[in-house]
């Protein structure tokens, strides 16, 4: 069974803390994505990666960075968490040349106090 | 810029009713893809369908059907004889078929569907 696994379902952090959200996929997919989901706004793309060590900004990259050192792992980093980054974070992966068929993880709900 | 609008924030129906979820999109691309995803209470989004902009044929899969109308920029999703297990958040999404936006999905706001027994 194919799977995208996000390391933490729930996190509570304080303003200014550095936060790491980890995502691992076991499908050997080239493409990986980080979205955030907020009520009334749907999903918004933060960053995506088409290959190891490759990354591109999505629609809302400010305040975030990413790391992809291995094909199966894509990490989202909040250098200095702020309260407006309280949200649900969704990781996804997809194979090359199959447009838009994303496989999602269960999400990481981050609360920043 | 691309945009997807799901005007229905929440829909509530009783089991066995038919329900249609609306999706309207905006894009300047001539070639693009449209999608529907389902997010059940467990939280994991599940891909339901992809439609190429060149293919305006309606599609039916069991109790699900999709109506794509390029003239009105709409891609509506109908569930026939709804069931409690259909309760979820449904997202419509759009992607360019090429260029720098290839593979990047723009999602709508989502529609919360609740099916009561």
Coordinates of C-alpha atoms in Angstrom, one line a residue:
Chain A
X1 CA 0.0 0.0 0.0
X2 CA 1.5 3.3 -1.1
X3 CA 2.0 5.8 1.6
X4 CA 3.0 9.3 2.4
X5 CA 3.9 9.7 6.1
X6 CA 4.1 12.9 8.0
X7 CA 6.1 12.7 11.2
X8 CA 3.8 14.5 13.6
X9 CA 0.0 14.7 13.5
X10 CA -0.1 17.4 16.2
X11 CA 2.5 19.9 17.3
X12 CA 2.4 22.8 19.7
X13 CA 5.2 25.3 19.5
X14 CA 6.0 28.8 20.8
X15 CA 6.5 31.9 18.8
X16 CA 10.1 32.2 17.6
X17 CA 10.8 28.4 17.8
X18 CA 12.3 26.6 14.8
X19 CA 9.9 23.9 13.6
X20 CA 10.7 20.9 11.4
X21 CA 7.9 19.0 9.6
X22 CA 9.0 15.8 8.1
X23 CA 7.5 13.9 5.2
X24 CA 8.5 10.6 3.8
X25 CA 7.0 8.7 0.8
X26 CA 7.6 5.1 -0.2
X27 CA 6.5 5.3 -3.8
X28 CA 9.8 6.5 -5.4
X29 CA 8.1 9.6 -6.6
X30 CA 10.1 12.5 -8.0
X31 CA 7.7 15.2 -7.1
X32 CA 6.9 16.3 -3.6
X33 CA 4.8 19.2 -2.3
X34 CA 4.0 21.1 0.9
X35 CA 0.6 22.7 1.2
X36 CA -1.1 24.5 4.1
X37 CA -4.8 24.2 4.6
X38 CA -6.9 26.9 6.3
X39 CA -10.7 27.2 6.6
X40 CA -12.2 29.2 3.8
X41 CA -8.9 29.3 1.9
X42 CA -8.5 25.7 0.7
X43 CA -5.0 24.4 0.1
X44 CA -2.2 26.8 -0.8
X45 CA 1.1 25.6 -2.1
X46 CA 4.1 26.6 0.0
X47 CA 7.0 24.8 -1.8
X48 CA 7.5 21.9 -4.2
X49 CA 10.4 19.8 -5.4
X50 CA 10.9 18.0 -8.7
X51 CA 14.0 16.2 -7.7
X52 CA 16.6 15.7 -5.0
X53 CA 18.1 19.1 -3.9
X54 CA 15.7 20.9 -6.3
X55 CA 13.1 23.2 -4.8
X56 CA 10.8 25.9 -6.1
X57 CA 8.6 28.4 -4.4
X58 CA 4.9 28.0 -4.4
X59 CA 2.3 30.7 -3.8
X60 CA 3.0 31.4 -0.1
X61 CA 6.7 30.6 0.6
X62 CA 7.4 33.5 3.0
X63 CA 8.5 32.3 6.4
X64 CA 9.2 28.8 5.2
X65 CA 12.1 26.9 3.8
X66 CA 12.4 23.3 2.6
X67 CA 15.0 20.6 2.3
X68 CA 15.2 17.6 0.1
X69 CA 18.4 15.6 0.6
X70 CA 16.9 12.3 -0.3
X71 CA 14.3 11.4 -2.9
X72 CA 11.9 10.0 -0.3
X73 CA 12.1 12.8 2.2
X74 CA 10.9 16.4 2.0
X75 CA 11.1 18.6 5.0
X76 CA 9.4 21.9 5.7
X77 CA 11.1 24.3 8.0
X78 CA 9.7 27.3 9.9
X79 CA 12.8 29.2 10.9
X80 CA 11.0 31.3 13.5
X81 CA 7.4 30.2 14.0
X82 CA 4.7 32.9 14.3
X83 CA 1.1 32.7 15.3
X84 CA -0.1 33.2 11.7
X85 CA 1.6 29.9 10.8
X86 CA -0.9 28.0 12.9
X87 CA -2.4 25.7 10.3
X88 CA -2.8 22.2 8.9
X89 CA 0.2 21.3 6.8
X90 CA -0.2 18.7 4.1
X91 CA 2.6 16.9 2.3
X92 CA 2.0 15.2 -1.0
X93 CA 3.9 13.3 -3.7
X94 CA 3.3 12.4 -7.3
X95 CA 5.1 10.5 -10.0
X96 CA 6.5 12.3 -13.0
X97 CA 4.3 12.9 -16.1
X98 CA 1.1 12.1 -14.2
X99 CA -0.3 15.6 -13.8
X100 CA -2.1 16.3 -10.6
X101 CA -2.6 12.9 -9.1
X102 CA -1.2 13.7 -5.8
X103 CA -0.9 11.3 -2.9
X104 CA -1.3 13.0 0.4
X105 CA -0.2 12.4 4.0
X106 CA -2.7 12.7 6.8
X107 CA -1.5 16.2 7.7
X108 CA 0.3 17.9 10.6
X109 CA -1.7 20.3 12.7
X110 CA 0.6 23.0 14.0
X111 CA -0.4 25.4 16.7
X112 CA 1.9 28.3 17.5
X113 CA 1.3 30.0 20.8
Chain B
X1 CA -3.3 33.9 -12.5
X2 CA -5.4 30.8 -11.9
X3 CA -8.3 30.7 -9.6
X4 CA -10.8 28.1 -8.5
X5 CA -14.0 29.0 -6.7
X6 CA -16.3 26.7 -4.8
X7 CA -19.1 28.9 -3.8
X8 CA -20.8 26.4 -1.6
X9 CA -19.1 26.4 1.8
X10 CA -21.3 23.7 3.4
X11 CA -24.0 21.4 2.1
X12 CA -26.2 19.2 4.2
X13 CA -28.4 16.5 2.8
X14 CA -30.2 13.4 3.9
X15 CA -29.1 10.0 2.8
X16 CA -30.3 9.0 -0.7
X17 CA -30.6 12.5 -1.9
X18 CA -28.6 13.6 -4.9
X19 CA -26.2 16.5 -4.4
X20 CA -24.2 18.6 -6.8
X21 CA -21.0 20.4 -5.8
X22 CA -20.2 23.4 -7.9
X23 CA -16.8 24.4 -9.2
X24 CA -15.9 27.4 -11.3
X25 CA -12.4 28.1 -12.5
X26 CA -10.4 30.9 -14.2
X27 CA -7.3 30.4 -16.3
X28 CA -5.6 31.9 -19.3
X29 CA -4.1 28.6 -20.4
X30 CA -5.6 26.9 -23.4
X31 CA -4.6 23.5 -22.1
X32 CA -5.2 22.6 -18.5
X33 CA -6.4 19.9 -16.1
X34 CA -9.2 19.9 -13.6
X35 CA -9.5 17.7 -10.6
X36 CA -11.6 16.7 -7.7
X37 CA -10.3 15.5 -4.4
X38 CA -12.1 14.1 -1.3
X39 CA -10.9 14.7 2.3
X40 CA -12.7 12.4 4.7
X41 CA -12.6 13.1 8.5
X42 CA -9.3 11.2 8.7
X43 CA -7.7 14.1 6.9
X44 CA -6.0 12.4 4.0
X45 CA -7.0 13.9 0.6
X46 CA -7.9 11.3 -2.0
X47 CA -7.8 11.9 -5.7
X48 CA -11.1 11.3 -7.4
X49 CA -10.8 12.4 -11.0
X50 CA -8.6 14.3 -13.6
X51 CA -10.1 15.9 -16.7
X52 CA -8.2 17.3 -19.6
X53 CA -9.4 20.6 -21.0
X54 CA -9.8 19.0 -24.5
X55 CA -12.2 16.4 -23.2
X56 CA -15.6 17.8 -22.4
X57 CA -17.3 14.4 -22.1
X58 CA -19.1 13.9 -18.9
X59 CA -17.9 11.0 -16.8
X60 CA -19.7 8.6 -14.5
X61 CA -18.1 6.3 -12.0
X62 CA -20.7 4.5 -9.9
X63 CA -22.6 7.1 -7.9
X64 CA -20.3 9.8 -9.0
X65 CA -20.5 11.9 -12.1
X66 CA -18.8 15.0 -13.4
X67 CA -20.0 17.7 -15.7
X68 CA -17.3 19.7 -17.5
X69 CA -18.5 22.8 -19.4
X70 CA -15.8 24.9 -20.9
X71 CA -18.3 27.5 -22.1
X72 CA -19.1 28.4 -18.4
X73 CA -15.7 27.4 -17.0
X74 CA -17.4 24.9 -14.7
X75 CA -16.5 21.4 -13.5
X76 CA -19.4 20.2 -11.3
X77 CA -19.5 17.0 -9.3
X78 CA -22.7 15.1 -8.6
X79 CA -23.2 12.3 -6.1
X80 CA -26.3 10.3 -6.7
X81 CA -28.1 8.6 -3.9
X82 CA -25.7 10.0 -1.3
X83 CA -24.5 7.9 1.6
X84 CA -23.2 8.8 5.1
X85 CA -19.7 7.7 3.9
X86 CA -19.8 10.5 1.4
X87 CA -19.5 13.0 4.2
X88 CA -16.2 14.8 3.6
X89 CA -14.7 18.0 2.4
X90 CA -14.5 18.1 -1.4
X91 CA -11.9 20.1 -3.3
X92 CA -11.9 21.2 -6.9
X93 CA -8.4 22.0 -8.3
X94 CA -6.8 23.2 -11.5
X95 CA -3.4 22.8 -13.1
X96 CA -1.7 24.0 -16.2
X97 CA -0.7 21.4 -18.7
X98 CA 2.7 22.9 -19.3
X99 CA 5.2 25.6 -18.5
X100 CA 6.4 26.5 -15.0
X101 CA 3.1 25.7 -13.4
X102 CA 3.1 22.1 -14.7
X103 CA 2.0 19.8 -11.9
X104 CA 1.2 22.5 -9.5
X105 CA -2.4 22.5 -8.3
X106 CA -4.5 25.5 -7.5
X107 CA -7.3 24.4 -5.1
X108 CA -10.7 25.8 -4.4
X109 CA -11.8 26.7 -0.9
X110 CA -13.5 23.3 -0.4
X111 CA -17.1 22.3 0.2
X112 CA -18.1 20.5 3.4
X113 CA -20.6 17.9 2.6
X114 CA -22.6 16.3 5.5
X115 CA -24.9 13.4 4.7
X116 CA -27.4 12.6 7.5
X117 CA -28.8 9.2 8.0

